[in-house]
Steps between C-alpha positions, in 0.01 A plus 500: 500500500502897520758640247650714762549207720683309215723824446576502896580108510726552180689798693508285826654209316758715341583662842533173686769395230694830565478444865690169492599286181416215484332485831247772399418339179440128682267665739322675234450169285404305799244753599379515118436136486313485821280806400401369155389170678289730773357681225416184330317372831319833526355471141377157559369523860308857477316699262638839677824446284578873425474631868692203645779480251562894498471486896737185512765674287483829667554327858787311353685804356458688820651206688782461247569891517535476877710172492743705249522795738586259793751326319659810350544703824546172725197582698479135625600586877231755489190346364617102567830374605374142469513528132889470521463198707307320271758593207756350704311163588396471143904538423566216757241269376562533136867435578416178677296371203768618257746294709740809596412497867477232787166395565559348842612826673273606808437823293377319199321227673307789694399682195401187298286347781151450439317644774519816719432864384526592131639187389309504174662837421826353538444242252327747251792728551737207440310388175482875348881574558589154407331575148598844466770583745502695812316803327323708736297674224346166404376432826351840539324459142359159582383641841339799281332287291327281801405841633327593194336171434317536822314784344290288250500202776315732758258629219401136433459430862286799584289433195452131633396656832289781408403449148562876431743630242520838684613364807739260325653806311538702826656205668747445228591867479579530864749192476629647190582841656530465908831624586608203722388249244735684234789534760491138612456336152775717324758327721612140520313417822246239606202763570378531115530129451303417824201754416490353153449141604280595782256661248551195266414266782159692559435513132548111462271437797225708343540319182493176665178587674345532157659222324786248577770454232847375507633848401355688791584209746868480403549902524326488836758236609792692326401848653455345844840341467662844401357659810617233739846528353509879497349560861389196673302673770248657252454152345332375820232805471450471127450121522253522776300762293525271200397181662224652692373686179506165286323303805228756539459595130264660302253225383306239702453237236634149527749558185638834655557350841687212348705735270600697815588173699699391169701833511571472873618143439729611198673776648549326835624203310744702307648683813543171674651333192768799463558477880393858521280428825793374684719802401226733605456346827876492570528858420196578712670314808836681427377846463165547694652492853525741775863500496500563107281799569723639779804473289341691220388776751840533634659523167259765392582683833866497444487616140220788512737722710774481229273537181309814658 
């Protein structure tokens, strides 16, 4: 890794410890552990190691810097007020698991339901804050890591599609420095996670097209589950694209066709076994209705005049 990046990473770690102690130190330790794991994956998967490592660390430091600025100056209401909500949800769910809050109240039952918009983010917040406490910096740091982890993932995805290192590098640079990608992934919001899992899904589909292995199949199922739990209506479009690309496939040999059929059966069986098909259908029936769209339009019409 570049020596300048090592110095900047050290300064960032010290700054986080000064911002909030021990919250900042916990956030840095978590990010450091995750980042070491990602760098090891980069070293194992690709031969363009210096470029990917430096770009990943740079993208991570930029996101951590913006996360610290948002936290210090309390800019959550300006950039993304939903982050405050996830902290509160995480506190409630972690309190239920710790036995300090009643799990039978309407609020806790609603927040801990399996289904509806963003239930996966609710549980992720609960796990995070059960382990580390209601710490906004931890949530922002983890989100920043996933935003930066999208950089090598899109590199590998582009390389699988085009087989061109220059295209792969430009794709990774765009993801690393595009302003909206930095803003959304430096806060504890769903958007950064969704983009990461979308790209991971595409990468696993491309990998399975070449060779079926248990790791690729497991990661594909996990990424589809993550998308469903974070934003269920995106899942329908992604699932259709995934199954369509697997069924059509790249090869026409008997072995490739059997492999694609096996993947479809494995993924479908996993979702049926977990009851996720029923959950997705129930969410679609509940939210994909004319009445729901009309209520949303009415709510936006009422809110916008007060905001602007």
